[in-house]
XYZ file of C-alpha atoms in Angstrom:
301
model
C -32.670 60.007 -12.377
C -31.201 63.257 -11.931
C -31.941 65.656 -14.934
C -28.279 67.001 -14.436
C -26.698 63.566 -15.035
C -28.950 63.501 -18.264
C -27.904 66.901 -19.422
C -24.149 65.713 -19.238
C -25.017 62.434 -20.821
C -26.743 64.225 -23.690
C -23.772 66.853 -24.165
C -21.228 63.660 -24.231
C -23.342 61.856 -26.814
C -23.869 64.691 -29.188
C -20.164 65.743 -29.140
C -18.690 62.340 -29.080
C -15.984 63.285 -26.710
C -15.907 63.910 -22.826
C -13.403 66.834 -23.467
C -15.665 68.508 -25.938
C -18.639 67.876 -23.548
C -16.891 69.538 -20.678
C -16.049 72.611 -22.700
C -19.727 72.881 -23.805
C -21.020 72.426 -20.331
C -18.216 74.780 -18.678
C -17.060 71.763 -16.597
C -13.869 70.307 -15.879
C -13.054 67.057 -17.664
C -13.259 64.827 -14.459
C -16.533 66.170 -13.460
C -17.989 65.050 -16.726
C -16.422 61.409 -16.452
C -17.618 61.119 -12.895
C -21.262 62.104 -13.791
C -21.380 59.555 -16.577
C -19.921 56.827 -14.517
C -22.424 57.619 -11.826
C -25.410 57.097 -14.332
C -23.859 54.066 -15.700
C -23.688 52.712 -12.272
C -27.212 53.536 -11.419
C -28.430 52.085 -14.583
C -26.000 49.214 -14.132
C -25.001 49.157 -17.758
C -22.480 50.792 -19.950
C -23.568 53.719 -21.977
C -20.496 54.425 -24.046
C -17.872 52.810 -25.821
C -14.604 54.241 -25.145
C -11.939 54.402 -28.001
C -9.045 56.473 -29.259
C -11.312 58.694 -31.286
C -13.570 59.655 -28.514
C -17.081 57.944 -27.412
C -19.773 56.466 -29.032
C -23.151 55.235 -27.800
C -23.686 51.710 -26.837
C -27.325 50.122 -27.682
C -28.355 51.036 -24.122
C -26.826 54.488 -24.716
C -28.855 54.843 -27.794
C -32.018 53.797 -26.043
C -31.292 56.357 -23.095
C -30.632 59.165 -25.756
C -34.059 58.614 -27.313
C -35.597 59.074 -23.889
C -33.379 62.034 -22.870
C -34.543 63.934 -25.866
C -38.186 63.093 -25.072
C -37.667 64.032 -21.252
C -36.440 67.385 -21.989
C -38.938 68.044 -24.944
C -41.617 67.165 -22.210
C -39.982 69.834 -19.865
C -39.865 72.462 -22.596
C -43.516 71.375 -23.533
C -44.421 71.936 -19.825
C -43.048 75.467 -19.840
C -44.814 76.335 -23.172
C -48.137 74.902 -22.142
C -47.924 77.205 -18.958
C -47.060 80.217 -20.982
C -49.086 79.502 -23.864
C -52.038 81.806 -24.500
C -54.558 82.395 -27.443
C -52.969 85.317 -28.839
C -49.853 83.654 -30.529
C -46.484 84.650 -29.182
C -42.835 83.237 -28.481
C -41.034 81.518 -31.327
C -41.496 78.752 -33.899
C -38.775 76.955 -36.073
C -39.461 75.843 -39.480
C -37.383 73.551 -41.545
C -37.549 73.324 -45.323
C -35.545 71.840 -48.177
C -34.101 74.313 -50.665
C -37.004 73.676 -53.246
C -39.895 74.001 -50.986
C -38.299 77.169 -49.508
C -39.251 79.031 -52.432
C -43.059 79.008 -51.251
C -42.095 80.344 -47.865
C -41.219 84.199 -48.228
C -45.075 85.060 -48.811
C -46.197 82.852 -46.167
C -43.789 83.867 -43.440
C -44.453 87.609 -44.383
C -48.261 87.264 -44.084
C -47.742 85.444 -40.869
C -45.454 87.727 -39.271
C -48.004 90.580 -40.296
C -50.692 89.087 -38.556
C -48.730 87.659 -35.437
C -45.842 90.350 -34.959
C -45.059 88.774 -31.562
C -43.961 85.300 -32.783
C -40.415 85.082 -33.746
C -39.971 82.779 -36.792
C -36.684 80.870 -37.579
C -36.155 79.089 -40.866
C -33.653 76.160 -41.101
C -32.762 75.167 -44.708
C -31.368 71.604 -44.920
C -31.681 68.387 -46.784
C -34.496 65.702 -46.495
C -32.930 63.169 -44.063
C -31.474 66.233 -41.923
C -35.008 67.876 -41.569
C -36.679 64.584 -40.844
C -33.881 63.941 -37.714
C -34.463 67.318 -36.725
C -38.372 66.752 -36.451
C -37.746 63.788 -34.510
C -35.222 65.501 -32.340
C -37.685 68.433 -31.520
C -35.358 70.832 -32.843
C -37.859 72.310 -35.595
C -41.426 72.418 -34.821
C -42.315 71.001 -38.648
C -40.653 70.759 -41.751
C -41.250 70.540 -45.496
C -39.702 67.495 -46.935
C -39.822 65.117 -49.907
C -42.687 62.684 -49.187
C -44.156 60.468 -48.158
C -42.568 60.073 -44.821
C -43.374 56.759 -43.085
C -42.618 57.079 -39.425
C -44.699 56.082 -36.533
C -43.679 59.188 -34.660
C -44.418 61.613 -37.759
C -47.579 63.190 -38.902
C -47.900 64.558 -42.415
C -50.005 67.688 -42.093
C -50.062 68.771 -45.848
C -49.349 67.250 -48.921
C -48.260 69.419 -52.232
C -48.296 67.282 -55.251
C -45.290 68.897 -57.190
C -44.661 68.185 -61.026
C -41.037 67.686 -62.052
C -39.183 69.161 -64.851
C -35.877 68.775 -66.595
C -33.810 71.658 -66.346
C -31.709 71.991 -69.464
C -29.295 74.510 -70.601
C -29.719 76.408 -73.588
C -26.575 74.740 -75.184
C -28.619 71.414 -75.573
C -30.992 71.016 -78.515
C -33.429 69.229 -76.583
C -35.335 66.725 -78.393
C -36.756 64.512 -75.507
C -34.898 62.419 -72.734
C -32.520 60.991 -75.594
C -31.074 64.587 -75.486
C -29.897 64.168 -71.754
C -29.425 60.767 -70.834
C -25.823 60.704 -71.330
C -25.238 64.035 -69.837
C -24.113 64.661 -66.219
C -27.091 64.758 -63.680
C -26.581 67.888 -61.279
C -28.578 67.362 -58.029
C -28.516 68.535 -54.343
C -29.117 65.132 -52.918
C -28.007 61.879 -54.514
C -30.574 59.808 -53.015
C -33.743 61.876 -53.603
C -37.007 61.048 -54.946
C -36.344 63.414 -58.063
C -33.562 61.035 -59.069
C -35.718 58.051 -58.424
C -38.410 59.476 -60.838
C -35.901 60.116 -63.592
C -34.260 56.738 -63.203
C -37.787 55.288 -63.646
C -38.265 57.196 -66.818
C -34.928 56.653 -68.082
C -35.592 52.761 -67.480
C -38.801 52.637 -69.539
C -37.210 54.405 -72.329
C -34.263 51.952 -72.603
C -31.581 54.502 -71.230
C -29.252 54.601 -68.202
C -28.357 57.273 -65.906
C -25.030 58.917 -66.695
C -22.552 60.656 -64.315
C -24.117 62.273 -61.262
C -22.736 65.554 -59.579
C -23.811 66.263 -56.374
C -24.045 70.152 -55.069
C -24.270 71.698 -51.574
C -26.436 74.874 -52.675
C -29.182 75.368 -55.335
C -27.206 78.533 -56.655
C -24.156 76.232 -57.423
C -26.190 73.643 -59.114
C -28.097 76.490 -61.343
C -24.934 78.109 -62.308
C -23.461 74.764 -63.385
C -26.628 74.191 -65.372
C -26.409 77.535 -67.069
C -22.721 76.918 -67.710
C -23.598 73.608 -69.627
C -21.969 71.316 -67.375
C -25.137 69.241 -67.151
C -28.833 69.049 -66.429
C -31.098 69.062 -63.165
C -34.547 67.811 -62.147
C -36.574 70.380 -60.078
C -40.226 70.915 -59.466
C -41.818 73.122 -62.254
C -43.235 75.368 -59.624
C -39.834 76.131 -58.203
C -38.554 76.845 -61.863
C -41.466 79.309 -62.601
C -40.927 81.043 -59.229
C -37.131 81.634 -60.087
C -38.397 83.505 -63.041
C -35.342 82.389 -64.972
C -35.443 83.837 -68.583
C -31.953 83.445 -69.972
C -29.510 80.266 -69.934
C -31.887 77.505 -69.072
C -35.100 76.086 -69.830
C -37.811 73.792 -67.932
C -39.034 70.781 -70.012
C -41.936 68.983 -67.998
C -41.799 65.195 -67.182
C -44.389 62.813 -68.603
C -47.438 62.698 -66.447
C -46.755 59.028 -65.546
C -43.248 60.122 -63.853
C -43.966 63.742 -62.904
C -45.733 63.844 -59.782
C -43.852 63.857 -56.413
C -45.025 64.837 -52.848
C -43.925 67.659 -50.731
C -45.078 67.116 -47.106
C -45.075 69.240 -44.198
C -44.292 67.147 -41.126
C -44.313 67.444 -37.481
C -44.034 64.908 -34.540
C -46.880 63.120 -33.551
C -46.497 64.076 -29.821
C -45.393 67.787 -30.476
C -47.254 70.100 -27.948
C -49.063 72.598 -30.543
C -48.830 76.085 -29.308
C -51.205 78.760 -30.547
C -48.326 80.099 -32.539
C -47.703 77.010 -34.432
C -51.257 76.163 -34.771
C -51.982 79.620 -36.620
C -48.619 78.968 -38.834
C -50.247 75.521 -40.159
C -53.542 77.512 -40.663
C -51.519 80.218 -42.739
C -50.219 77.222 -44.509
C -53.562 75.866 -45.500
C -54.833 79.144 -46.548
C -51.710 80.063 -48.666
C -51.269 76.588 -50.340
C -54.730 76.038 -51.750
C -53.227 73.119 -53.643
C -52.500 71.421 -50.624
C -54.290 68.329 -49.241
C -54.659 68.258 -45.506
C -53.032 65.359 -43.431
C -54.123 64.365 -39.714
C -56.207 66.660 -37.673
C -54.215 69.006 -35.317
C -55.185 68.487 -31.524
C -56.541 71.647 -30.012
C -54.405 73.512 -27.752
C -55.466 74.356 -24.326
C -56.360 78.051 -23.560
C -53.958 79.861 -21.831
């Protein structure tokens, strides 16, 4: 199977359009169409559904896409293995949700001080998007809400965070009853923070009120300060923000407080010396973290 055909197939699948894939690859549209047809003929199965809105993968196409990602990752891994050396260099990409990202500046600064030849990229996103990025090899590892149960993912570190209610000063907080009918402000409507809150509410005979979802932490906290509602965040995140005006943090009861943040990577990811040393830096800078699976040794360059 020709690698060139797979590159065209991947572009078409990701763009959902023959014309957009052609623009991305700088090909004429008929060339993209012909190459996809060639691949379908070779595999003796249709890879795309064609419709008025563009193209979508068939089940066979979805299977091929999974293998295509693995093939291109193996090619990249082969290049990394050849070029890797005991002295970290090159680049790594780390994913993080917004709350975990507050821990990273000190870690990244220390790491760059030790390994200035490594270029570190940080990708901030939501939980599911970061897990997908790990699975698709677009980030080396990511901090996400855990646990993550997936056969192709390893959890390297687990940090047990404690949740708190983030409440505006305008609310006379006297316990959960003070906020149960207020609007919950949240970054991800389906996150584990909401689940823990609903468990607490249910045991107290209360129900969750309205939920307002935000795209940024700045917008969320600004609306909490404005008295629009309340939020649920790790206490450690609130403490690192060093907020002294407008909002207060009240810890959850111990029974509902603990949520894990995990650092994940693909099980089959090649561990370069740069990424290995980054994980070691995490272990040193996050003493409260519980180590997960052992990291396989990198081959010397």
